[in-house]
Structures are given as structure tokens and as C-alpha cells.
PDB file of C-alpha atoms in Angstrom:
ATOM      1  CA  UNK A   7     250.154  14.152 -17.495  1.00 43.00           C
ATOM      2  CA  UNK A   8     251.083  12.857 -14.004  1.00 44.00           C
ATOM      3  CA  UNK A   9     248.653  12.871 -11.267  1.00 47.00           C
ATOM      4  CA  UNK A  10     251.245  12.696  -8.422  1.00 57.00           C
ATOM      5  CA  UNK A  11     251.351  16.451  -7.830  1.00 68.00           C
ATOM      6  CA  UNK A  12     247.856  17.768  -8.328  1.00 83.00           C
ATOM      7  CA  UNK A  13     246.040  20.001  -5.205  1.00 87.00           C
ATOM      8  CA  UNK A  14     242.638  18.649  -4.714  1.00 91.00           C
ATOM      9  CA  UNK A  15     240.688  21.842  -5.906  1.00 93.00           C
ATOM     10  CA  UNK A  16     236.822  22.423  -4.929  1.00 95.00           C
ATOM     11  CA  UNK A  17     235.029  25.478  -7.079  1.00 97.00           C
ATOM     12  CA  UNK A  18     232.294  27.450  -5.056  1.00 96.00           C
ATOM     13  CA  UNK A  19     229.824  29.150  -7.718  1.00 97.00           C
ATOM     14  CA  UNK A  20     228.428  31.735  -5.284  1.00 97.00           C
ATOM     15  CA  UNK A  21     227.155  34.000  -8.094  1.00 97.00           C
ATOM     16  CA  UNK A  22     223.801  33.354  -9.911  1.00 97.00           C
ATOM     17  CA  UNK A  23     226.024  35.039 -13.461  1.00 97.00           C
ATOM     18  CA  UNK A  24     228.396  32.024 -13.500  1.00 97.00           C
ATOM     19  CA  UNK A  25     225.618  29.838 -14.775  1.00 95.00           C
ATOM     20  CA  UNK A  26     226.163  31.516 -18.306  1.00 95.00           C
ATOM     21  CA  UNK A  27     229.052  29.714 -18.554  1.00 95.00           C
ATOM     22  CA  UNK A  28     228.480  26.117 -17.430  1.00 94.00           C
ATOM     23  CA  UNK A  29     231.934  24.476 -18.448  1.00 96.00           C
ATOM     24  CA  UNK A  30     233.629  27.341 -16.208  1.00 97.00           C
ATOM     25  CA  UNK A  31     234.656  24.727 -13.735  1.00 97.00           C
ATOM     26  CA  UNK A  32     235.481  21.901 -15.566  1.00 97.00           C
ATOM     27  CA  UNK A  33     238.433  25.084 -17.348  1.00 98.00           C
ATOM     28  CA  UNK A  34     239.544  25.926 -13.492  1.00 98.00           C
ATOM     29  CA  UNK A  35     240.161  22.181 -12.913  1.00 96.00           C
ATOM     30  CA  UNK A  36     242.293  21.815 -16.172  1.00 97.00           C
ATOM     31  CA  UNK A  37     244.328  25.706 -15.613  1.00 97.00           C
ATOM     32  CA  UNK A  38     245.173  24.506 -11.973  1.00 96.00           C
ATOM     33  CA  UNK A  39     246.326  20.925 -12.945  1.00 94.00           C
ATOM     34  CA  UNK A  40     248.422  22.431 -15.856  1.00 95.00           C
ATOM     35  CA  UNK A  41     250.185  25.318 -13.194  1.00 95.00           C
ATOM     36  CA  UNK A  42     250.186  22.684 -10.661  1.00 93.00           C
ATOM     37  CA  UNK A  43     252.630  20.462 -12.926  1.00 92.00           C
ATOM     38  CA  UNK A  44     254.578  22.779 -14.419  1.00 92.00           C
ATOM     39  CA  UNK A  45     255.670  24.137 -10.849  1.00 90.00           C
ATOM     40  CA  UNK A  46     258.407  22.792  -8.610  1.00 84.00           C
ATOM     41  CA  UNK A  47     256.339  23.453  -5.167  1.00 83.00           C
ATOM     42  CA  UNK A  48     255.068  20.529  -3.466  1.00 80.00           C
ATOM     43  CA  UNK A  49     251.298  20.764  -3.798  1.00 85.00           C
ATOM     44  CA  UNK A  50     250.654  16.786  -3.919  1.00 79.00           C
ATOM     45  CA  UNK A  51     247.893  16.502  -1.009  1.00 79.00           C
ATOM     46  CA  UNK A  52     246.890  20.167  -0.880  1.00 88.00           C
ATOM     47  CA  UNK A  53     244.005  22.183  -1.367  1.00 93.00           C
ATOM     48  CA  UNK A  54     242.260  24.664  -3.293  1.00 95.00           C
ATOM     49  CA  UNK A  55     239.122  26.601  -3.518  1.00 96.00           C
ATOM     50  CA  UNK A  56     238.373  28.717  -6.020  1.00 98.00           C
ATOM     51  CA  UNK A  57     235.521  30.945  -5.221  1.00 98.00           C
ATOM     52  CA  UNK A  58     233.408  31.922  -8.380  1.00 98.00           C
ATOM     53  CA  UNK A  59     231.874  35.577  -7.720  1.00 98.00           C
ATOM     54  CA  UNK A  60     230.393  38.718  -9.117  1.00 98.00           C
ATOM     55  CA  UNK A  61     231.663  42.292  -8.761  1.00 98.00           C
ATOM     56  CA  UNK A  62     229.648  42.987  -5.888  1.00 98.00           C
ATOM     57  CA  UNK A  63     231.326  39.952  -4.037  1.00 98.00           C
ATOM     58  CA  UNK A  64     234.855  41.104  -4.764  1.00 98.00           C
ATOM     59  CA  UNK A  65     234.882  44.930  -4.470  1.00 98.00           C
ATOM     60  CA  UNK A  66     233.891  43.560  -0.319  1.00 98.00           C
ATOM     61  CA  UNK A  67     236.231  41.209  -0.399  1.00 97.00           C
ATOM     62  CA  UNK A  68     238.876  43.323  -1.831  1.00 97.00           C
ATOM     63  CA  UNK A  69     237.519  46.316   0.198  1.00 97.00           C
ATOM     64  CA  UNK A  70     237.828  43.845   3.632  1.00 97.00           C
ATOM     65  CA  UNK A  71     240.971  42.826   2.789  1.00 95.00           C
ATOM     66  CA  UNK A  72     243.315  45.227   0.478  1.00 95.00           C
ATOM     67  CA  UNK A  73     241.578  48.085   1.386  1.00 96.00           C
ATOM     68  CA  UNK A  74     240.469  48.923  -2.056  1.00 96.00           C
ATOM     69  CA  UNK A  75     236.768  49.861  -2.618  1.00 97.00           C
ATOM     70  CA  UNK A  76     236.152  48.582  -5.876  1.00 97.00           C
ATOM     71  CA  UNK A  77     235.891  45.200  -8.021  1.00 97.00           C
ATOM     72  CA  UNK A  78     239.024  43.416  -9.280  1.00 97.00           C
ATOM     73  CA  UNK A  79     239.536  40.020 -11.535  1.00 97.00           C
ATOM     74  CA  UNK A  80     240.901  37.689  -9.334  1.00 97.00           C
ATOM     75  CA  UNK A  81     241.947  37.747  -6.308  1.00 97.00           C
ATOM     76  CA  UNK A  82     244.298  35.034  -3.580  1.00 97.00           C
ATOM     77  CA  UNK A  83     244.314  34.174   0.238  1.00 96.00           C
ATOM     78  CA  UNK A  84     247.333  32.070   0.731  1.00 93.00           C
ATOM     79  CA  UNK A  85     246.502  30.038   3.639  1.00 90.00           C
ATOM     80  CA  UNK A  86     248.944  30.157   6.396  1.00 79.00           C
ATOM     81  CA  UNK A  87     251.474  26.822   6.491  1.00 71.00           C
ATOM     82  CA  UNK A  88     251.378  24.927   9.471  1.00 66.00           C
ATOM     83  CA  UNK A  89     254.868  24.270  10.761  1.00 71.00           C
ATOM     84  CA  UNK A  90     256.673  21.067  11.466  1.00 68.00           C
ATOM     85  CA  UNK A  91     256.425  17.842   9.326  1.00 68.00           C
ATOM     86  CA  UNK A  92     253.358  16.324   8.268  1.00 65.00           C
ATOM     87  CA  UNK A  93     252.080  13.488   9.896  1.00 69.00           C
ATOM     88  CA  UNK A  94     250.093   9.815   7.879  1.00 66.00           C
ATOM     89  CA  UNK A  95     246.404  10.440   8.289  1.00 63.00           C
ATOM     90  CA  UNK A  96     247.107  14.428   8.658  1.00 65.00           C
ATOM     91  CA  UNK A  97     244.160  16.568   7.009  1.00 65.00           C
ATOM     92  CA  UNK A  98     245.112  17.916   3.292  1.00 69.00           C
ATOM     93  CA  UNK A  99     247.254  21.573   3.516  1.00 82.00           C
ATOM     94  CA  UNK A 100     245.300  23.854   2.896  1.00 87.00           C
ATOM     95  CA  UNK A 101     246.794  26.498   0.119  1.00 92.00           C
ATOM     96  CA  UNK A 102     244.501  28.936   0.311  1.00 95.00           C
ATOM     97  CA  UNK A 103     241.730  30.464  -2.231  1.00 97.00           C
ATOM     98  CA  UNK A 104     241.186  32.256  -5.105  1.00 98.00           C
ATOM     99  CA  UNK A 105     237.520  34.232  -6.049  1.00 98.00           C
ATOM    100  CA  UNK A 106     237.523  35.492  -9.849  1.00 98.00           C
ATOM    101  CA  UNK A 107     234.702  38.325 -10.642  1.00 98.00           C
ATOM    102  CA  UNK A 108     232.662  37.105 -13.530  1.00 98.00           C
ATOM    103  CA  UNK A 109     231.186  40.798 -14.716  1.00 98.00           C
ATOM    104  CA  UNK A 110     234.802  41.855 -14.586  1.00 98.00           C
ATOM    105  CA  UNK A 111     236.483  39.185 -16.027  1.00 97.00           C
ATOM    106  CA  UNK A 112     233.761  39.299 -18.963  1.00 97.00           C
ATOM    107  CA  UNK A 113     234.536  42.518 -19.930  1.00 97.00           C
ATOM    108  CA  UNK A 114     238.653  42.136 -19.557  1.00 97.00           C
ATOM    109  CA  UNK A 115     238.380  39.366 -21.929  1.00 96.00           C
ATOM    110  CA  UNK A 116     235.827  41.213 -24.506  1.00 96.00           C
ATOM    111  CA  UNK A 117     237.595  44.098 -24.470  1.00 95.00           C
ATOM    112  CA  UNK A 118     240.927  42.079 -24.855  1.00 94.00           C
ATOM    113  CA  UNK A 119     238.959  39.840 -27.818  1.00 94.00           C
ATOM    114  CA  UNK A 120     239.941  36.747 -26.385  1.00 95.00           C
ATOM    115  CA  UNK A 121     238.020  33.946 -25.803  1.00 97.00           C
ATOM    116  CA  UNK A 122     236.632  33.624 -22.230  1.00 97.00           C
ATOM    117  CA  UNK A 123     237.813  30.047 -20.965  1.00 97.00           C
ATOM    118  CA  UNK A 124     241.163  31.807 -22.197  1.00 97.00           C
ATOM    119  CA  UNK A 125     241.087  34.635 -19.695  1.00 97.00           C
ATOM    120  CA  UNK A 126     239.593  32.119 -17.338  1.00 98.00           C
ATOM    121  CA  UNK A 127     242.104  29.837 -17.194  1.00 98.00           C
ATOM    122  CA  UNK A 128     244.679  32.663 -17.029  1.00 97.00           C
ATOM    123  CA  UNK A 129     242.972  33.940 -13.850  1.00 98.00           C
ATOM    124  CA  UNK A 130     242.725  31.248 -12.282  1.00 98.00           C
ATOM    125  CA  UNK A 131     246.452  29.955 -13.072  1.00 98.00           C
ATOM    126  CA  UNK A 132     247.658  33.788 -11.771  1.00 97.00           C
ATOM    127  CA  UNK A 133     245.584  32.925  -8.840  1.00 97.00           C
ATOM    128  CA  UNK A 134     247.069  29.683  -8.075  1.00 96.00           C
ATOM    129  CA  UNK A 135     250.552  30.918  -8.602  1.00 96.00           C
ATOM    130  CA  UNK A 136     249.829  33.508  -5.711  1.00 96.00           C
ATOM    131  CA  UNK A 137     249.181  31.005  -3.568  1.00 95.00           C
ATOM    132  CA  UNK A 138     252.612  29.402  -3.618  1.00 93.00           C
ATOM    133  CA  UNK A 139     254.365  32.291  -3.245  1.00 91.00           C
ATOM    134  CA  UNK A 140     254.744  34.369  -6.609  1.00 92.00           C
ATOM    135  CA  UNK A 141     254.461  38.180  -6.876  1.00 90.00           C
ATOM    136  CA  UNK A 142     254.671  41.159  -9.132  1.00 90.00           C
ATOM    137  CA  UNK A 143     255.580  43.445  -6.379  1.00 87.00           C
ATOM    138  CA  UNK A 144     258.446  44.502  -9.042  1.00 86.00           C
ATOM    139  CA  UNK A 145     259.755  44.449 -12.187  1.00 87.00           C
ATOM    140  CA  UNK A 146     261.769  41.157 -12.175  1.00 89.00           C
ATOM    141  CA  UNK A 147     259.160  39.764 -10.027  1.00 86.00           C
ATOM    142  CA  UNK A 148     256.161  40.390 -12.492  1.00 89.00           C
ATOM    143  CA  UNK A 149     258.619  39.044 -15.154  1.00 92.00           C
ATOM    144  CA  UNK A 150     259.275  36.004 -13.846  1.00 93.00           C
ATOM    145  CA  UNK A 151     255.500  35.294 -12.814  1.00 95.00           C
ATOM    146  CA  UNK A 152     254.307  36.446 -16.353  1.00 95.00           C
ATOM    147  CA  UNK A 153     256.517  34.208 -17.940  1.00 95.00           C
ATOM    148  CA  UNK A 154     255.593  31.365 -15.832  1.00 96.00           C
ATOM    149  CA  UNK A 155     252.287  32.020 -16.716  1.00 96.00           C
ATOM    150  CA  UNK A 156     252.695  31.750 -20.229  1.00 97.00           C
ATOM    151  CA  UNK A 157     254.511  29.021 -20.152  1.00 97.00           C
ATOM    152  CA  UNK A 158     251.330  26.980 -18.673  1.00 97.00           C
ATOM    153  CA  UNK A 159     249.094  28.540 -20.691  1.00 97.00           C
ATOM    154  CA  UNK A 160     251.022  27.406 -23.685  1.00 97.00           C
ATOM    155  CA  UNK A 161     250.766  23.445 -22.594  1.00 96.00           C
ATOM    156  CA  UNK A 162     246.990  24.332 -22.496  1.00 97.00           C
ATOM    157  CA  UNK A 163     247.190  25.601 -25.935  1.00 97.00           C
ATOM    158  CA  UNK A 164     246.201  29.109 -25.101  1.00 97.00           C
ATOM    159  CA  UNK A 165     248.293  32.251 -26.655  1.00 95.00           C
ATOM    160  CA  UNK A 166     250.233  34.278 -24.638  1.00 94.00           C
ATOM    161  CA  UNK A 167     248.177  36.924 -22.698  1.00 92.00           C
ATOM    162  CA  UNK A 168     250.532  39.928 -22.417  1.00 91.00           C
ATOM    163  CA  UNK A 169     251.523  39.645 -26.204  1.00 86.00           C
ATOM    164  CA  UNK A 170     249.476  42.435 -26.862  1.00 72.00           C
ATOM    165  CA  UNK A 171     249.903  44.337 -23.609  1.00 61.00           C
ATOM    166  CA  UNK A 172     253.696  45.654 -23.996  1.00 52.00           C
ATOM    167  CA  UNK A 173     254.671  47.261 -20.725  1.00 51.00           C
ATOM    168  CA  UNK A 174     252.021  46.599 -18.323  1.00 45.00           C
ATOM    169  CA  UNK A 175     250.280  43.572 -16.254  1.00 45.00           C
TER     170      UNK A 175
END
């Protein structure tokens, strides 16, 4: 695997919970490097934090910012581009950051039986791909997102998460 067009990517544990899972950030690192090469967007010389949480953390985040009073998986900031052309010696571009809910993602991926640095690294690759500009606003949107999705998943040797989920995302 190439190096050339990996975002330099910091992980924030901010939640005492996380430390049941020690190898939690060494699977972010890997999920982001896998969606950050199978992308065309330039994200050499970018970066990313990825904010590891609990419930309590993201129900006021998304509650701040989506207006929604209660906890969610994951959720992305993009980080507004700066415009014109970058200059040599010109700080890293900042994409933005994703925070993932541990009690909620624990319970997604019991519920869904899968194994938890599988829903991890699908979070945090559905994260990342927010943060260069894909939706599932619609139909064809969620489509083309989900498939992308599985697609890096698949290079990281992880089934497909919406097999078993016909219809919804």
C-alpha cells in the first residue's frame, strides 16, 4: 500500500470506556488509510481527528450541532477548505473530525453479531468519507456511499455491513 496519499490522523480517547478496547486506535489508523487509498480526493498532507467518546459526549455534540437530543454512532465536522493554492511550508489542511460513541457502537455491533473492530472500522471509514464530501441525503446518494464503503472494507478483509440490512442504512 502506498503512503503518498494518507491524512495524518490523531485519535483523542476522551472517554474512560474506550480503554476496554485497547487496539481501538491502532483499527482507526488502518480503516482511514484503507478509505484514504481507495478514494480519488486529494488527502496527501491533511488531517484528521477522530474523537473517541461515550453516549453522553455525543447526544451534546449531536444535540449542539444537529439539533437532535440523543446519542448517535458516529458522527463528522468537515472542516471548512481554505481557498486559493497551497503554499511550501503551509500548515497541514485540516479535514475535519469524526467522534464515534463507544456504548452505542457496542451495542450496534452486538446486536448486529459482528465483531467490534468490524463495526469500528466501518464507523470510522463512514466518518472519513463524510469528510470529503459523501452523503446519503438520498437514495442514489446512500448507494453510492454504501458501496464505497464496502468496497474498503473488503481490502480490509471485513464482510459487507449492509448484507444483512436490505433496505435501510
Amino acid at each position: 500500500m502506498s503512503h503518498s496519499n494518507l491524512p495524518m490522523t490523531e485519535v483523542l480517547v476522551v472517554a474512560d470506556c474506550w480503554q476496554r478496547e485497547p487496539d481501538s486506535e491502532a483499527v482507526i489508523q488502518r480503516a482511514l488509510a484503507a478509505a484514504a487509498e481507495s478514494v480519488e480526493a486529494d488527502v496527501a498532507d491533511a488531517e484528521v481527528a477522530v474523537m473517541l467518546t461515550d453516549d453522553a459526549g455525543i447526544r451534546t455534540l449531536n444535540s449542539n450541532w444537529r439539533g437532535i437530543d440523543k446519542p448517535t454512532n458516529v458522527l463528522s465536522f468537515p472542516a471548512l477548505q481554505p481557498e486559493g493554492a497551497r503554499k511550501p511550508g503551509d500548515a497541514p489542511r485540516m479535514l475535519g473530525d469524526i467522534a464515534i460513541a463507544y456504548e452505542t457502537m457496542r451495542r450496534e455491533a452486538d446486536e448486529e453479531h459482528k465483531p467490534f473492530d468490524h463495526h469500528l472500522s466501518h464507523l470510522a471509514v463512514h466518518g472519513f468519507l463524510h469528510l470529503i464530501g459523501y452523503d446519503h441525503d438520498n437514495d442514489d446518494d446512500a448507494e453510492e456511499m454504501e458501496a464505497l464503503e464496502t468496497e474498503i472494507l473488503a481490502h480490509l478483509g471485513i464482510p459487507d455491513p449492509y448484507a444483512d440490512r436490505p433496505g435501510t442504512h
